[in-house]
Amino acid sequence: MPDQHSGRVAVYLDFDNIVMSWYDRVHGRNAYAGDRQKIIADPDEPEIAQKLKDATIDVGAIIDYAASFGTLVLTRAYADWSSPVNAFYRSQLVARAVDLVQLFPAAAYAKNGADIRLAVDTVEDMFRLPDLTHVVIVAGDSDYVPLAQRCKRLGRVVVGVGVAGSTAKSLAAACDQFDAYDSLPGVVAPTSTTQKKADASGTAATATATTASRRRKKVDDDPMAELLRRALILERERTDEEWVHLSAVKNLLKRMDPSFSEKALGHRSFSDFVGAYPAVADIDETTNIVRVRLHTSETPTA
C-alpha cells in the first residue's frame, strides 16, 4: 500500500447524495423526500430554512480528511448547482479549490446522472494520472461498488466516506477504508429528539453539555485552533498513537491549508504556534524528536 506521506489523492463527491443523506440523518428517515417539494418551492421559508441550516454539510471536514492521505491532486463535486440547496455551498467549495461539475436533471436519468459521470471521470483520471495513489469517493450508493473494485484492481487505495445509516454495506466492503461522515473531525453529530427534549427541560445533563459547548465554541471561534485540532485528530487516527511527530502534524496542516504560515501568524516556529494553543494541544520537547498530542480535554470519549 502506498505511503500516505507521499500519497497523491483524487476526491470525488456525489454532492446530492451526501446532502440528502445528512438531511435524513438529522431529521429522520426519508425526511428529504418528504420535504423535497417544499425545498424546491421556497427554501427560504422559515421552517425549511431552519431544517436546511440544521443539516448543513461541513465541506471543510471532508476536504481535510482527504488531505490526511496525501496531496490533493484534484477534487470534484457533482450536483445540479442551480439548485438553491446546492448553490449555498458553491463559495465554500470553490474556496477549497473544488471543481464543480454541473449535472442537468432530467426525469429519465436524474438518479444515475452523478453515478455515471463520476465513475467515467474517475476511471479516465486513473489512466490520465498514473501517479494517483488514493481515490476518495464521498457517496453511499451501492452503484459505486463496481467503481471501487475497478480502482482497487488498478492499484489505487480506495477510501469511502458516507453518512451512517444511509450507506450500502456493499460499498463499505468494496473500499480499502471506509469512514462515516458523522465521525470526521469537526462534524457535529445530530442531536436526537430525546436529547432535544432533555435540553429544553433544563436538566443537569443539559447544564454539563452547555458548559462543554461553550468551551468548544472558544476553540471553534479561532479558525487556526480548529485547523490544528483537526490535524491532530487525523494524524492520531492515521498512526494510532497518542503522541505524534510535530513535523508530521505540520505537513498535514499544510496540506489542509496550503496558505498556512506560522511566521505570518507571528510565531517564530511551528512549535511556538502549537504552544500558543494549550487548550488544544500538549507538546513534548524533552527529546530530539518533538512530539505533540491532542489536549486531554479535547480528546473524544467513546
Coordinates of C-alpha atoms in Angstrom, one line a residue, residues 232 241-247 249 274 282-293:
L232 CA -4.1 16.3 15.5
E241 CA -0.6 6.8 18.5
E242 CA -1.5 9.3 21.2
W243 CA 1.7 11.3 20.7
V244 CA 2.6 12.1 17.1
H245 CA 5.6 13.8 15.5
L246 CA 5.3 17.6 15.3
S247 CA 6.7 17.6 11.8
V249 CA 1.3 17.4 12.0
V274 CA 1.3 24.9 18.7
D282 CA 0.1 19.3 24.6
I283 CA 3.7 19.5 23.3
D284 CA 6.7 17.4 24.4
E285 CA 10.1 19.0 23.7
T286 CA 12.2 16.9 26.1
T287 CA 13.8 14.8 23.4
N288 CA 15.3 15.5 20.0
I289 CA 12.1 14.5 18.3
V290 CA 9.4 16.9 19.3
R291 CA 6.0 15.3 19.8
V292 CA 2.5 16.6 20.2
R293 CA -0.9 15.3 21.2

